[in-house]
Amino acid sequence: MDLRKGFHEPQEKPRRFYKAVTVVEVDGGHGIRLDGRTLKTPRAAPLILPTRAMADQIAAEWDAQTDVIEMATMHATRLANTAIETIGGSREGVADQIADYAASDLVCYFAEAPATLVGRQSEAWEPVLARAEAEEGLQFERCIGIVHRPQPPQTLTRVREIALSLDDFALAGLAFAVPLYGSAVLSIAVLRGWLSGGKAFDLSRVDEAFQEDQWGIDAEAAERVARLRVEASMVDQWFRGLAA
């Protein structure tokens, strides 16, 4: 389940129909009101968030809308909808997919050459891998080149255990982060607060940044990077909001 894919905006975007966005305490957490009306998920479940910080994050997305509602810009709202409507009924499958990323984790695949790139990868990734081993018991095999090397079964089991230990909101965030970074290790690092979302994003694109240094970056690529960096910032705020 790639929570970053599969969303399609309606051909005609709805116009903003409300003036005031407020956060209120409700049974089970915090809700959001649009001109006093309860904000609900697409399946009409009340959008109830576990912390005030998370509710404020989503309320800010709704308040930022102008003449029309751009759902494509409302990453936290869409993630909350998924956490409420979908994650609870598919936790095992979501955990399996996160473990699948760990089985071929980006930060375990080091280049053969040039030495400059290898040095950048080691400087960026080895500290995170070391901390994952020390604090989470995640021991990964490093690989040289692109040929797949199996990871220890106990490591993948442990990744799955970490995923299943989370509540639905945190699990939704982890499932969103993993394909964004291409790495379960970096996603767990953001979840635990070892790295900011932006720093993890930088570490996930060491290879791309090296190529940009050699050949430059075009406007389309720069736009894509900027868009993904917004998502990385959002998921960081998501995890911090859960911990507030």
mmCIF file of C-alpha atoms in Angstrom:
data_model
loop_
_atom_site.group_PDB
_atom_site.id
_atom_site.type_symbol
_atom_site.label_atom_id
_atom_site.label_comp_id
_atom_site.label_asym_id
_atom_site.label_seq_id
_atom_site.Cartn_x
_atom_site.Cartn_y
_atom_site.Cartn_z
ATOM 1 C CA MET A 1 0.000 0.000 0.000
ATOM 2 C CA ASP A 2 1.801 3.086 -1.221
ATOM 3 C CA LEU A 3 -0.077 5.869 0.541
ATOM 4 C CA ARG A 4 1.536 8.410 -1.758
ATOM 5 C CA LYS A 5 -0.159 6.953 -4.854
ATOM 6 C CA GLY A 6 -3.639 6.197 -6.021
ATOM 7 C CA PHE A 7 -5.156 9.602 -5.346
ATOM 8 C CA HIS A 8 -6.980 11.326 -8.157
ATOM 9 C CA GLU A 9 -8.501 14.749 -7.860
ATOM 10 C CA PRO A 10 -11.980 15.274 -9.286
ATOM 11 C CA GLN A 11 -12.022 16.948 -12.670
ATOM 12 C CA GLU A 12 -13.909 19.879 -11.177
ATOM 13 C CA LYS A 13 -12.311 20.988 -7.924
ATOM 14 C CA PRO A 14 -14.795 21.971 -5.216
ATOM 15 C CA ARG A 15 -14.918 25.617 -4.294
ATOM 16 C CA ARG A 16 -14.102 26.646 -0.770
ATOM 17 C CA PHE A 17 -17.469 26.635 0.991
ATOM 18 C CA TYR A 18 -16.442 27.723 4.497
ATOM 19 C CA LYS A 19 -14.871 30.716 6.209
ATOM 20 C CA ALA A 20 -13.759 29.575 9.651
ATOM 21 C CA VAL A 21 -11.663 26.510 10.527
ATOM 22 C CA THR A 22 -11.561 25.584 14.210
ATOM 23 C CA VAL A 23 -10.197 22.724 16.312
ATOM 24 C CA VAL A 24 -12.379 21.395 19.125
ATOM 25 C CA GLU A 25 -12.039 18.731 21.792
ATOM 26 C CA VAL A 26 -14.311 15.755 21.208
ATOM 27 C CA ASP A 27 -14.684 12.268 22.623
ATOM 28 C CA GLY A 28 -11.560 10.351 21.617
ATOM 29 C CA GLY A 29 -9.392 13.321 20.724
ATOM 30 C CA HIS A 30 -9.708 16.471 18.640
ATOM 31 C CA GLY A 31 -12.002 17.274 15.741
ATOM 32 C CA ILE A 32 -12.121 20.000 13.123
ATOM 33 C CA ARG A 33 -15.058 22.243 12.334
ATOM 34 C CA LEU A 34 -15.664 24.106 9.094
ATOM 35 C CA ASP A 35 -18.066 26.926 9.990
ATOM 36 C CA GLY A 36 -19.184 24.759 12.881
ATOM 37 C CA ARG A 37 -19.740 21.636 10.777
ATOM 38 C CA THR A 38 -17.798 18.492 11.608
ATOM 39 C CA LEU A 39 -15.087 17.569 9.116
ATOM 40 C CA LYS A 40 -15.493 13.942 8.041
ATOM 41 C CA THR A 41 -13.570 11.396 6.006
ATOM 42 C CA PRO A 42 -14.710 10.494 2.475
ATOM 43 C CA ARG A 43 -16.683 7.585 3.989
ATOM 44 C CA ALA A 44 -18.395 9.968 6.418
ATOM 45 C CA ALA A 45 -16.528 8.965 9.558
ATOM 46 C CA PRO A 46 -15.786 11.884 11.904
ATOM 47 C CA LEU A 47 -12.195 13.045 11.420
ATOM 48 C CA ILE A 48 -10.944 12.662 14.986
ATOM 49 C CA LEU A 49 -7.241 13.141 15.666
ATOM 50 C CA PRO A 50 -5.429 11.792 18.732
ATOM 51 C CA THR A 51 -3.547 15.031 19.563
ATOM 52 C CA ARG A 52 -4.159 18.750 19.320
ATOM 53 C CA ALA A 53 -0.934 19.211 17.349
ATOM 54 C CA MET A 54 -2.084 16.800 14.670
ATOM 55 C CA ALA A 55 -5.499 18.449 14.490
ATOM 56 C CA ASP A 56 -3.792 21.835 14.118
ATOM 57 C CA GLN A 57 -1.683 20.444 11.245
ATOM 58 C CA ILE A 58 -4.776 19.341 9.346
ATOM 59 C CA ALA A 59 -6.763 22.462 10.208
ATOM 60 C CA ALA A 60 -3.931 24.546 8.759
ATOM 61 C CA GLU A 61 -4.267 22.698 5.436
ATOM 62 C CA TRP A 62 -7.971 23.525 5.256
ATOM 63 C CA ASP A 63 -7.412 27.109 6.303
ATOM 64 C CA ALA A 64 -4.761 27.532 3.585
ATOM 65 C CA GLN A 65 -7.211 26.751 0.772
ATOM 66 C CA THR A 66 -8.249 29.709 -1.331
ATOM 67 C CA ASP A 67 -11.008 29.844 -3.939
ATOM 68 C CA VAL A 68 -10.952 26.106 -4.654
ATOM 69 C CA ILE A 69 -9.960 23.129 -2.496
ATOM 70 C CA GLU A 70 -6.742 21.568 -3.773
ATOM 71 C CA MET A 71 -6.798 18.121 -2.213
ATOM 72 C CA ALA A 72 -3.470 17.265 -3.839
ATOM 73 C CA THR A 73 -1.817 19.766 -1.484
ATOM 74 C CA MET A 74 -3.515 18.367 1.639
ATOM 75 C CA HIS A 75 -1.182 15.494 2.436
ATOM 76 C CA ALA A 76 -1.919 15.326 6.160
ATOM 77 C CA THR A 77 -5.687 15.348 5.593
ATOM 78 C CA ARG A 78 -5.436 12.483 3.131
ATOM 79 C CA LEU A 79 -3.143 10.561 5.459
ATOM 80 C CA ALA A 80 -5.569 11.025 8.353
ATOM 81 C CA ASN A 81 -8.399 9.732 6.160
ATOM 82 C CA THR A 82 -6.337 6.639 5.408
ATOM 83 C CA ALA A 83 -5.417 6.095 9.050
ATOM 84 C CA ILE A 84 -9.065 6.227 10.071
ATOM 85 C CA GLU A 85 -10.663 4.347 7.175
ATOM 86 C CA THR A 86 -8.080 1.851 5.954
ATOM 87 C CA ILE A 87 -5.162 1.058 8.243
ATOM 88 C CA GLY A 88 -7.123 -0.713 10.962
ATOM 89 C CA GLY A 89 -8.344 -3.379 8.558
ATOM 90 C CA SER A 90 -5.013 -3.952 6.813
ATOM 91 C CA ARG A 91 -2.321 -3.657 9.485
ATOM 92 C CA GLU A 92 -0.699 -7.020 8.724
ATOM 93 C CA GLY A 93 -0.447 -6.258 5.020
ATOM 94 C CA VAL A 94 0.956 -2.775 5.658
ATOM 95 C CA ALA A 95 3.592 -4.226 7.991
ATOM 96 C CA ASP A 96 4.515 -6.792 5.341
ATOM 97 C CA GLN A 97 5.048 -4.056 2.753
ATOM 98 C CA ILE A 98 7.255 -2.058 5.114
ATOM 99 C CA ALA A 99 9.331 -5.191 5.748
ATOM 100 C CA ASP A 100 9.561 -5.719 1.972
ATOM 101 C CA TYR A 101 11.231 -2.306 1.655
ATOM 102 C CA ALA A 102 13.649 -3.251 4.414
ATOM 103 C CA ALA A 103 14.538 -6.391 2.458
ATOM 104 C CA SER A 104 16.110 -4.205 -0.257
ATOM 105 C CA ASP A 105 16.637 -0.995 1.679
ATOM 106 C CA LEU A 106 18.157 1.926 -0.212
ATOM 107 C CA VAL A 107 20.762 2.672 2.455
ATOM 108 C CA CYS A 108 22.244 -0.833 2.216
ATOM 109 C CA TYR A 109 23.284 -0.517 -1.449
ATOM 110 C CA PHE A 110 26.626 1.218 -1.871
ATOM 111 C CA ALA A 111 28.198 2.115 -5.181
ATOM 112 C CA GLU A 112 31.319 0.392 -6.475
ATOM 113 C CA ALA A 113 32.722 3.721 -7.745
ATOM 114 C CA PRO A 114 33.581 6.559 -7.925
ATOM 115 C CA ALA A 115 35.275 6.940 -4.551
ATOM 116 C CA THR A 116 33.677 10.356 -3.974
ATOM 117 C CA LEU A 117 30.187 8.892 -4.189
ATOM 118 C CA VAL A 118 31.089 5.900 -2.027
ATOM 119 C CA GLY A 119 32.452 8.295 0.575
ATOM 120 C CA ARG A 120 29.264 10.365 0.549
ATOM 121 C CA GLN A 121 27.110 7.262 0.923
ATOM 122 C CA SER A 122 29.148 5.947 3.837
ATOM 123 C CA GLU A 123 29.120 9.306 5.611
ATOM 124 C CA ALA A 124 25.364 9.638 5.135
ATOM 125 C CA TRP A 125 24.128 6.104 5.751
ATOM 126 C CA GLU A 126 26.480 4.339 8.140
ATOM 127 C CA PRO A 127 25.530 6.410 11.222
ATOM 128 C CA VAL A 128 21.835 5.669 10.658
ATOM 129 C CA LEU A 129 22.480 1.967 10.114
ATOM 130 C CA ALA A 130 24.607 1.864 13.264
ATOM 131 C CA ARG A 131 21.896 3.531 15.332
ATOM 132 C CA ALA A 132 19.213 1.230 13.915
ATOM 133 C CA GLU A 133 21.324 -1.720 15.036
ATOM 134 C CA ALA A 134 22.098 -0.288 18.470
ATOM 135 C CA GLU A 135 18.623 0.980 19.360
ATOM 136 C CA GLU A 136 16.263 -1.227 17.364
ATOM 137 C CA GLY A 137 18.216 -4.459 16.904
ATOM 138 C CA LEU A 138 18.177 -4.058 13.115
ATOM 139 C CA GLN A 139 21.317 -5.574 11.648
ATOM 140 C CA PHE A 140 21.557 -5.064 7.886
ATOM 141 C CA GLU A 141 23.882 -6.578 5.317
ATOM 142 C CA ARG A 142 25.655 -3.950 3.213
ATOM 143 C CA CYS A 143 25.792 -4.527 -0.527
ATOM 144 C CA ILE A 144 28.203 -3.294 -3.189
ATOM 145 C CA GLY A 145 26.503 -2.654 -6.509
ATOM 146 C CA ILE A 146 22.892 -3.353 -7.403
ATOM 147 C CA VAL A 147 22.729 -7.145 -7.068
ATOM 148 C CA HIS A 148 20.211 -8.049 -4.382
ATOM 149 C CA ARG A 149 21.513 -9.525 -1.155
ATOM 150 C CA PRO A 150 19.027 -11.100 1.282
ATOM 151 C CA GLN A 151 18.743 -9.447 4.668
ATOM 152 C CA PRO A 152 18.721 -11.472 7.913
ATOM 153 C CA PRO A 153 15.235 -12.896 8.534
ATOM 154 C CA GLN A 154 15.346 -11.689 12.138
ATOM 155 C CA THR A 155 15.879 -8.142 10.909
ATOM 156 C CA LEU A 156 12.821 -8.248 8.684
ATOM 157 C CA THR A 157 10.808 -9.814 11.502
ATOM 158 C CA ARG A 158 11.902 -6.989 13.785
ATOM 159 C CA VAL A 159 10.917 -4.336 11.214
ATOM 160 C CA ARG A 160 7.493 -5.943 11.023
ATOM 161 C CA GLU A 161 7.227 -5.952 14.818
ATOM 162 C CA ILE A 162 8.080 -2.249 14.949
ATOM 163 C CA ALA A 163 5.358 -1.510 12.401
ATOM 164 C CA LEU A 164 2.719 -3.549 14.213
ATOM 165 C CA SER A 165 3.598 -1.945 17.561
ATOM 166 C CA LEU A 166 2.378 1.416 16.256
ATOM 167 C CA ASP A 167 -1.133 2.794 16.450
ATOM 168 C CA ASP A 168 -3.018 3.320 13.200
ATOM 169 C CA PHE A 169 -1.915 6.946 12.822
ATOM 170 C CA ALA A 170 1.774 6.226 13.341
ATOM 171 C CA LEU A 171 1.589 3.157 11.094
ATOM 172 C CA ALA A 172 -0.035 5.250 8.369
ATOM 173 C CA GLY A 173 2.814 7.751 8.679
ATOM 174 C CA LEU A 174 5.443 5.032 8.471
ATOM 175 C CA ALA A 175 3.761 3.494 5.437
ATOM 176 C CA PHE A 176 3.723 6.922 3.776
ATOM 177 C CA ALA A 177 7.381 7.596 4.575
ATOM 178 C CA VAL A 178 8.846 4.298 3.353
ATOM 179 C CA PRO A 179 8.177 4.767 -0.385
ATOM 180 C CA LEU A 180 8.985 8.470 -0.078
ATOM 181 C CA TYR A 181 12.492 7.675 1.144
ATOM 182 C CA GLY A 182 12.830 4.255 -0.474
ATOM 183 C CA SER A 183 13.989 3.101 2.935
ATOM 184 C CA ALA A 184 12.470 1.540 6.021
ATOM 185 C CA VAL A 185 15.611 2.510 7.956
ATOM 186 C CA LEU A 186 15.287 6.227 7.180
ATOM 187 C CA SER A 187 11.548 6.112 7.863
ATOM 188 C CA ILE A 188 12.077 4.536 11.286
ATOM 189 C CA ALA A 189 14.729 7.180 11.968
ATOM 190 C CA VAL A 190 12.156 9.930 11.327
ATOM 191 C CA LEU A 191 9.526 8.081 13.353
ATOM 192 C CA ARG A 192 11.900 7.847 16.332
ATOM 193 C CA GLY A 193 13.094 11.444 15.977
ATOM 194 C CA TRP A 194 16.701 10.579 15.079
ATOM 195 C CA LEU A 195 16.391 12.565 11.866
ATOM 196 C CA SER A 196 14.133 15.324 10.638
ATOM 197 C CA GLY A 197 12.004 14.548 7.626
ATOM 198 C CA GLY A 198 14.078 16.916 5.506
ATOM 199 C CA LYS A 199 17.377 15.390 6.607
ATOM 200 C CA ALA A 200 16.099 11.884 5.848
ATOM 201 C CA PHE A 201 15.044 13.104 2.418
ATOM 202 C CA ASP A 202 18.543 14.440 1.800
ATOM 203 C CA LEU A 203 20.046 11.100 2.840
ATOM 204 C CA SER A 204 17.645 9.262 0.541
ATOM 205 C CA ARG A 205 18.924 11.114 -2.502
ATOM 206 C CA VAL A 206 22.688 11.050 -2.030
ATOM 207 C CA ASP A 207 23.051 9.377 -5.427
ATOM 208 C CA GLU A 208 20.773 11.911 -7.134
ATOM 209 C CA ALA A 209 22.573 14.842 -5.521
ATOM 210 C CA PHE A 210 25.908 13.450 -6.709
ATOM 211 C CA GLN A 211 24.602 13.241 -10.276
ATOM 212 C CA GLU A 212 23.253 16.785 -10.014
ATOM 213 C CA ASP A 213 26.697 17.989 -8.961
ATOM 214 C CA GLN A 214 28.143 16.379 -12.080
ATOM 215 C CA TRP A 215 25.492 17.280 -14.650
ATOM 216 C CA GLY A 216 23.206 19.896 -13.126
ATOM 217 C CA ILE A 217 19.462 19.711 -12.494
ATOM 218 C CA ASP A 218 16.687 20.675 -14.865
ATOM 219 C CA ALA A 219 13.539 22.565 -13.968
ATOM 220 C CA GLU A 220 11.288 19.504 -14.011
ATOM 221 C CA ALA A 221 13.577 17.570 -11.685
ATOM 222 C CA ALA A 222 13.879 20.559 -9.369
ATOM 223 C CA GLU A 223 10.084 20.831 -9.195
ATOM 224 C CA ARG A 224 9.809 17.142 -8.328
ATOM 225 C CA VAL A 225 12.419 17.462 -5.574
ATOM 226 C CA ALA A 226 10.624 20.490 -4.117
ATOM 227 C CA ARG A 227 7.310 18.622 -4.118
ATOM 228 C CA LEU A 228 8.786 15.579 -2.384
ATOM 229 C CA ARG A 229 10.517 17.772 0.177
ATOM 230 C CA VAL A 230 7.109 19.185 1.147
ATOM 231 C CA GLU A 231 5.894 15.622 1.725
ATOM 232 C CA ALA A 232 8.978 14.880 3.822
ATOM 233 C CA SER A 233 8.292 17.936 5.973
ATOM 234 C CA MET A 234 4.657 16.917 6.368
ATOM 235 C CA VAL A 235 5.435 13.390 7.579
ATOM 236 C CA ASP A 236 7.986 14.765 10.042
ATOM 237 C CA GLN A 237 5.353 17.110 11.450
ATOM 238 C CA TRP A 238 2.910 14.165 11.497
ATOM 239 C CA PHE A 239 5.179 12.090 13.749
ATOM 240 C CA ARG A 240 6.024 15.057 15.987
ATOM 241 C CA GLY A 241 2.330 15.861 16.256
ATOM 242 C CA LEU A 242 1.583 12.333 17.393
ATOM 243 C CA ALA A 243 4.223 12.592 20.100
ATOM 244 C CA ALA A 244 3.012 15.984 21.358
#
